[in-house]
CSV table of C-alpha atoms in Angstrom, one decimal:
chain,number,residue,atom,x,y,z
M,8,MET,CA,-77.3,10.3,-43.8
M,9,PHE,CA,-77.8,9.9,-47.5
M,10,GLN,CA,-78.9,7.5,-50.3
M,11,HIS,CA,-76.2,6.2,-52.7
M,12,LYS,CA,-77.5,3.8,-55.8
M,13,GLY,CA,-80.6,2.9,-53.8
M,14,SER,CA,-79.3,2.4,-50.6
M,15,LEU,CA,-79.0,4.4,-47.3
M,16,LEU,CA,-75.8,5.1,-46.3
M,17,TYR,CA,-74.4,6.9,-42.9
M,18,LYS,CA,-71.2,8.8,-43.0
M,19,CYS,CA,-69.4,10.6,-40.1
M,20,HIS,CA,-67.2,13.5,-40.7
M,21,ASN,CA,-65.4,13.3,-37.7
M,22,CYS,CA,-63.9,10.0,-38.0
M,23,GLN,CA,-64.6,9.3,-41.7
M,24,ILE,CA,-66.4,6.0,-41.4
M,25,SER,CA,-69.0,5.4,-43.9
M,26,VAL,CA,-71.1,2.5,-43.6
M,27,PRO,CA,-74.7,1.1,-44.6
M,28,ILE,CA,-77.4,1.9,-42.5
M,29,GLU,CA,-77.7,-1.9,-41.5
M,30,LYS,CA,-74.0,-1.9,-40.0
M,31,LEU,CA,-75.0,1.3,-37.9
M,32,LEU,CA,-78.1,-0.2,-36.5
M,33,GLN,CA,-75.8,-3.5,-35.8
M,34,ASP,CA,-73.0,-1.6,-34.2
M,35,GLN,CA,-75.3,0.9,-32.4
M,36,ASP,CA,-78.4,-1.0,-31.5
M,37,PRO,CA,-78.6,-4.3,-31.8
M,38,ALA,CA,-82.1,-4.9,-30.7
M,39,LEU,CA,-83.2,-2.2,-33.3
M,40,TYR,CA,-80.9,-4.0,-35.9
M,41,LYS,CA,-82.9,-7.5,-35.5
M,42,GLU,CA,-86.1,-5.3,-35.7
M,43,TYR,CA,-85.0,-3.9,-39.0
M,44,ARG,CA,-83.8,-7.4,-40.3
M,45,MET,CA,-87.2,-9.0,-39.4
M,46,GLU,CA,-89.1,-6.3,-41.2
M,47,LYS,CA,-87.2,-6.0,-44.1
M,48,PHE,CA,-87.7,-9.8,-44.8
M,49,THR,CA,-90.6,-10.7,-43.2
M,50,SER,CA,-92.9,-7.4,-44.4
M,51,PRO,CA,-93.2,-4.5,-46.8
M,52,LYS,CA,-93.0,-1.9,-43.7
M,53,LYS,CA,-90.2,0.3,-43.2
M,54,ILE,CA,-87.9,0.8,-40.3
M,55,ASP,CA,-89.0,3.6,-37.9
M,56,MET,CA,-86.6,6.4,-38.9
M,57,ARG,CA,-87.4,8.2,-35.8
M,58,LYS,CA,-85.3,5.7,-33.8
M,59,VAL,CA,-82.5,5.9,-36.7
M,60,ASN,CA,-82.5,9.7,-36.1
M,61,LYS,CA,-82.1,9.4,-32.5
M,62,ILE,CA,-79.1,7.2,-32.7
M,63,VAL,CA,-77.3,9.3,-35.3
M,64,SER,CA,-78.1,12.5,-33.8
M,65,ALA,CA,-76.8,11.4,-30.1
M,66,THR,CA,-73.7,13.0,-29.0
M,67,PRO,CA,-70.7,10.8,-30.2
M,68,VAL,CA,-68.3,9.5,-27.6
M,69,PHE,CA,-64.7,9.5,-28.1
M,70,LYS,CA,-62.1,7.6,-26.5
M,71,LYS,CA,-59.8,9.9,-24.3
M,72,ASN,CA,-55.9,9.1,-24.9
M,73,ILE,CA,-55.2,9.0,-21.1
M,74,LEU,CA,-51.2,8.8,-21.7
M,75,ALA,CA,-51.3,11.8,-24.0
M,76,GLY,CA,-49.9,13.9,-21.4
M,77,CYS,CA,-46.8,11.9,-20.9
M,78,THR,CA,-43.6,11.2,-22.6
M,79,PRO,CA,-43.3,7.5,-23.7
M,80,LEU,CA,-39.7,6.2,-22.2
M,81,ASP,CA,-38.3,4.9,-25.3
M,82,SER,CA,-38.5,8.5,-26.7
M,83,LEU,CA,-36.1,9.6,-23.9
M,84,ASN,CA,-32.6,10.2,-24.3
M,85,ASN,CA,-30.3,7.2,-22.5
M,86,SER,CA,-28.8,9.7,-19.9
M,87,HIS,CA,-32.4,10.8,-18.7
M,88,PRO,CA,-32.5,9.9,-14.9
M,89,ALA,CA,-35.8,8.0,-15.5
M,90,LYS,CA,-34.7,6.3,-18.7
M,91,GLU,CA,-31.4,5.5,-16.9
M,92,TYR,CA,-32.9,4.1,-14.0
M,93,ILE,CA,-35.1,1.7,-16.0
M,94,VAL,CA,-32.5,0.5,-18.2
M,95,SER,CA,-29.9,0.1,-15.2
M,96,ARG,CA,-32.6,-2.3,-13.6
M,97,LYS,CA,-32.6,-4.4,-16.7
M,98,LEU,CA,-36.4,-3.4,-17.3
M,99,PRO,CA,-38.3,-3.2,-20.7
M,100,THR,CA,-39.0,0.3,-21.5
M,101,ASP,CA,-41.6,0.1,-24.2
M,102,ALA,CA,-44.6,-0.2,-21.7
M,103,LEU,CA,-43.4,2.8,-19.3
M,104,TYR,CA,-44.0,6.5,-19.5
M,105,TYR,CA,-42.5,9.6,-17.7
M,106,THR,CA,-44.1,12.6,-16.6
M,107,GLU,CA,-42.3,15.7,-15.2
M,108,LYS,CA,-45.3,17.0,-13.0
M,109,PHE,CA,-46.9,13.7,-11.7
M,110,ARG,CA,-49.6,15.6,-9.6
M,111,GLU,CA,-50.7,18.2,-12.0
M,112,TRP,CA,-50.8,15.2,-14.8
M,113,THR,CA,-52.9,13.3,-12.3
M,114,ASN,CA,-55.5,15.9,-11.5
M,115,SER,CA,-56.0,16.8,-15.3
M,116,LEU,CA,-57.4,13.2,-15.4
M,117,LYS,CA,-59.0,12.8,-12.0
M,118,PRO,CA,-59.7,16.3,-10.4
M,119,GLY,CA,-59.1,16.8,-7.0
M,120,THR,CA,-56.6,13.6,-6.4
M,121,PHE,CA,-53.7,16.0,-5.1
M,122,LEU,CA,-54.9,19.3,-3.2
M,123,ASP,CA,-51.4,20.5,-3.2
M,124,THR,CA,-49.5,20.7,-6.8
M,125,GLN,CA,-47.0,23.2,-5.7
M,126,ASN,CA,-44.4,20.6,-4.9
M,127,ASP,CA,-44.9,18.5,-7.7
M,128,GLU,CA,-42.5,16.0,-8.9
M,129,GLU,CA,-41.3,13.7,-11.5
M,130,ARG,CA,-42.3,10.1,-11.8
M,131,ILE,CA,-42.2,6.9,-13.9
M,132,ILE,CA,-45.6,6.0,-15.4
M,133,ILE,CA,-46.7,2.5,-15.2
M,134,PRO,CA,-49.7,2.0,-16.9
M,135,PHE,CA,-52.7,-0.5,-15.9
M,136,ARG,CA,-54.7,-1.9,-18.7
M,137,ASP,CA,-57.6,-4.0,-19.1
M,138,LYS,CA,-58.0,-7.0,-21.4
M,139,GLU,CA,-58.6,-5.1,-24.3
M,140,GLY,CA,-55.9,-2.7,-23.6
M,141,ASN,CA,-57.5,0.3,-22.2
M,142,VAL,CA,-55.8,2.4,-19.8
M,143,TYR,CA,-58.1,2.4,-16.4
M,144,GLY,CA,-55.4,3.4,-13.8
M,145,PHE,CA,-51.5,3.8,-13.4
M,146,GLN,CA,-48.7,3.6,-10.7
M,147,GLY,CA,-46.4,6.5,-10.6
M,148,ARG,CA,-42.8,5.4,-9.3
M,149,SER,CA,-40.7,8.2,-7.7
M,150,LEU,CA,-37.2,8.7,-9.2
M,151,SER,CA,-36.3,10.1,-5.3
M,152,ASN,CA,-35.1,7.9,-2.4
M,153,THR,CA,-37.3,9.9,-0.1
M,154,GLY,CA,-41.0,10.1,0.0
M,155,ILE,CA,-43.8,7.7,-1.0
M,156,ARG,CA,-42.0,5.4,-3.5
M,157,TYR,CA,-44.9,4.5,-5.4
M,158,ILE,CA,-48.6,5.9,-5.8
M,159,THR,CA,-51.4,4.3,-7.4
M,160,VAL,CA,-54.3,6.0,-9.0
M,161,LEU,CA,-57.4,4.3,-10.4
M,162,LEU,CA,-59.4,6.1,-12.9
M,163,GLN,CA,-62.3,3.8,-12.7
M,164,GLU,CA,-62.9,2.4,-9.0
M,165,ASP,CA,-64.6,-0.4,-9.7
M,166,GLN,CA,-61.4,-1.9,-11.8
M,167,PRO,CA,-58.7,-4.1,-9.8
M,168,LYS,CA,-55.5,-2.7,-8.7
M,169,ILE,CA,-53.7,-5.1,-11.1
M,170,PHE,CA,-50.8,-4.7,-13.6
M,171,GLY,CA,-50.5,-6.6,-16.9
M,172,LEU,CA,-54.0,-8.1,-17.6
M,173,ASP,CA,-53.6,-7.1,-21.0
M,174,LYS,CA,-51.0,-9.4,-21.6
M,175,LEU,CA,-52.4,-12.5,-20.1
M,176,ASN,CA,-52.7,-16.0,-21.6
M,177,TYR,CA,-55.9,-17.4,-19.6
M,178,GLU,CA,-55.1,-21.1,-20.7
M,179,LYS,CA,-51.6,-21.0,-19.1
M,180,THR,CA,-50.3,-20.7,-15.6
M,181,ILE,CA,-50.6,-17.1,-14.3
M,182,TYR,CA,-48.0,-15.9,-12.0
M,183,ILE,CA,-48.8,-13.1,-9.6
M,184,THR,CA,-46.1,-10.8,-8.2
M,185,GLU,CA,-45.8,-8.3,-5.5
M,186,GLY,CA,-45.0,-5.3,-8.1
M,187,PRO,CA,-45.1,-4.5,-11.4
M,188,PHE,CA,-41.4,-4.3,-12.1
M,189,ASP,CA,-40.8,-8.0,-10.7
M,190,SER,CA,-43.5,-8.9,-13.0
M,191,MET,CA,-41.9,-8.0,-16.3
M,192,PHE,CA,-39.3,-10.8,-15.7
M,193,LEU,CA,-41.7,-13.7,-15.6
M,194,SER,CA,-43.8,-15.5,-18.5
M,195,ASN,CA,-47.5,-14.6,-18.3
M,196,ALA,CA,-47.2,-12.7,-15.1
M,197,ILE,CA,-49.4,-9.8,-13.5
M,198,ALA,CA,-48.6,-7.8,-10.4
M,199,MET,CA,-50.9,-6.8,-7.2
M,200,ALA,CA,-50.8,-2.9,-6.6
M,201,GLY,CA,-51.6,-3.4,-3.0
M,202,ALA,CA,-52.2,-6.0,-0.4
M,203,ASP,CA,-56.1,-5.6,-0.6
M,204,VAL,CA,-56.3,-6.6,-4.4
M,205,SER,CA,-59.4,-8.7,-5.0
M,206,LEU,CA,-58.5,-11.0,-8.3
M,207,PRO,CA,-61.0,-11.2,-11.3
M,208,ALA,CA,-62.8,-14.7,-11.1
M,209,ASP,CA,-61.4,-15.8,-14.3
M,210,LEU,CA,-57.8,-16.1,-13.1
M,211,LEU,CA,-57.8,-19.6,-12.0
M,212,ASP,CA,-54.4,-21.5,-12.3
M,213,CYS,CA,-52.5,-19.2,-10.5
M,214,VAL,CA,-49.0,-18.9,-8.4
M,215,PHE,CA,-48.6,-16.2,-6.0
M,216,VAL,CA,-44.8,-15.0,-5.9
M,217,TYR,CA,-43.9,-13.2,-3.0
M,218,ASP,CA,-40.6,-11.2,-2.2
M,219,ASN,CA,-37.8,-13.3,-0.7
M,220,GLU,CA,-38.2,-12.2,2.9
M,221,PRO,CA,-38.8,-14.8,5.2
M,222,ARG,CA,-38.2,-12.4,8.4
M,223,ASN,CA,-41.1,-10.1,6.6
M,224,LYS,CA,-44.2,-11.1,9.1
M,225,GLN,CA,-46.8,-9.6,6.6
M,226,ILE,CA,-45.4,-11.6,3.7
M,227,THR,CA,-45.1,-15.0,5.5
M,228,ASP,CA,-48.6,-14.5,6.7
M,229,ARG,CA,-49.7,-13.8,3.3
M,230,ILE,CA,-48.3,-16.5,1.9
M,231,ALA,CA,-49.7,-19.0,4.7
M,232,ARG,CA,-53.2,-17.6,3.8
M,233,HIS,CA,-52.6,-18.6,0.4
M,234,ILE,CA,-51.5,-22.1,1.3
M,235,SER,CA,-54.5,-22.4,3.3
M,236,ASP,CA,-57.3,-21.5,0.6
M,237,GLY,CA,-55.3,-23.8,-1.5
M,238,ASP,CA,-53.3,-21.6,-3.8
M,239,SER,CA,-49.9,-22.5,-5.1
M,240,VAL,CA,-47.2,-20.3,-3.8
M,241,VAL,CA,-43.1,-19.8,-4.5
M,242,ILE,CA,-41.1,-20.6,-1.7
M,243,TRP,CA,-37.6,-19.4,-2.2
M,244,PRO,CA,-34.4,-22.1,-2.0
M,245,SER,CA,-31.9,-20.8,0.9
M,246,GLU,CA,-29.1,-20.3,-1.6
M,247,ILE,CA,-31.3,-17.1,-3.1
M,248,LYS,CA,-30.0,-14.0,-1.1
M,249,GLU,CA,-31.6,-11.3,-3.2
M,250,LYS,CA,-35.0,-10.0,-1.9
M,251,ASP,CA,-36.9,-9.5,-5.1
M,252,ILE,CA,-37.1,-10.6,-8.6
M,253,ASN,CA,-35.6,-7.5,-10.3
M,254,ASP,CA,-32.5,-8.1,-7.6
M,255,MET,CA,-32.1,-11.8,-8.7
M,256,ILE,CA,-31.9,-10.9,-12.3
M,257,LEU,CA,-29.2,-8.2,-11.8
M,258,ALA,CA,-27.4,-11.1,-9.9
M,259,GLU,CA,-27.9,-13.4,-13.0
M,260,HIS,CA,-30.3,-16.1,-11.4
M,261,SER,CA,-32.3,-17.7,-13.9
M,262,VAL,CA,-35.6,-16.7,-12.2
M,263,GLN,CA,-38.1,-18.2,-14.4
M,264,GLU,CA,-36.5,-21.8,-13.8
M,265,ILE,CA,-36.2,-21.1,-10.3
M,266,VAL,CA,-39.8,-20.0,-9.9
M,267,SER,CA,-41.2,-23.0,-11.7
M,268,SER,CA,-39.2,-25.4,-10.0
M,269,CYS,CA,-40.1,-24.1,-6.4
M,270,THR,CA,-43.7,-23.8,-6.7
M,271,TYR,CA,-45.6,-25.7,-4.1
M,272,SER,CA,-49.0,-26.1,-2.7
M,273,GLY,CA,-50.9,-28.1,0.3
M,274,LEU,CA,-48.9,-29.8,2.9
M,275,THR,CA,-45.5,-29.5,0.9
M,276,ALA,CA,-46.2,-25.8,0.8
M,277,THR,CA,-46.6,-25.6,4.3
M,278,LEU,CA,-43.5,-27.4,5.2
M,279,LYS,CA,-41.5,-25.4,2.9
M,280,LEU,CA,-42.8,-22.2,4.5
M,281,ASN,CA,-41.9,-23.2,7.6
M,282,ASP,CA,-38.6,-24.3,6.6
M,283,TRP,CA,-37.8,-20.9,4.8
M,284,ARG,CA,-39.0,-18.5,7.8
M,285,LYS,CA,-37.1,-19.8,10.0
């Protein structure tokens, strides 16, 4: 802190911010700022500088760039297997990353996640972001046809396993798909990374979009449960044979239009579901 033209200023030599003491207090301690404002305009008393010094001397907290150890997919050569796969599926590349050693990289962020890192593997990284765009978890998609295809890791355990919260318009209908890749083809969509996901309370006007697998009892039971809870669901028309949205896109179907026209709720949804799973 130093005085300049009769005013007390604060400067951080780390991030180069320079602000009046009032602004520092307003950002760091709103209660103390109110006290300062009250004293400044109602009495000749000065602010307790011991409190100010306590704030200024506190250890600064810097946000860690969680994805710093990964490579943005856009920066990879088009012949790279990770980028080649995403492009072949007609998926957008701008929000995805790649790591050559998934277990080692995950352990650097969340120590102890993997006990064995010797048999490490490359994976495509799908970041989970909150409303403000901060990364709180991710899903690793394997490039191999063997083993576990998707691995989900939460860096903040109190956060939901949901992809796409940073791009939602909460005033419009929100579509909820089974996987992140499918959600990328729908307008205003998120994806659940698991069947046990609890949705945030502020997600109101939602439509659940499950895979087109009428013989899959888990899927049909989940759809029936949503209908029972009063939710809106998508029941795919019989002429659609592809099992998920990504395959429908590759088959050149107008998925957004189909989803909009095949959204049902209540008794109509129950009748459509019973007909669909026959």
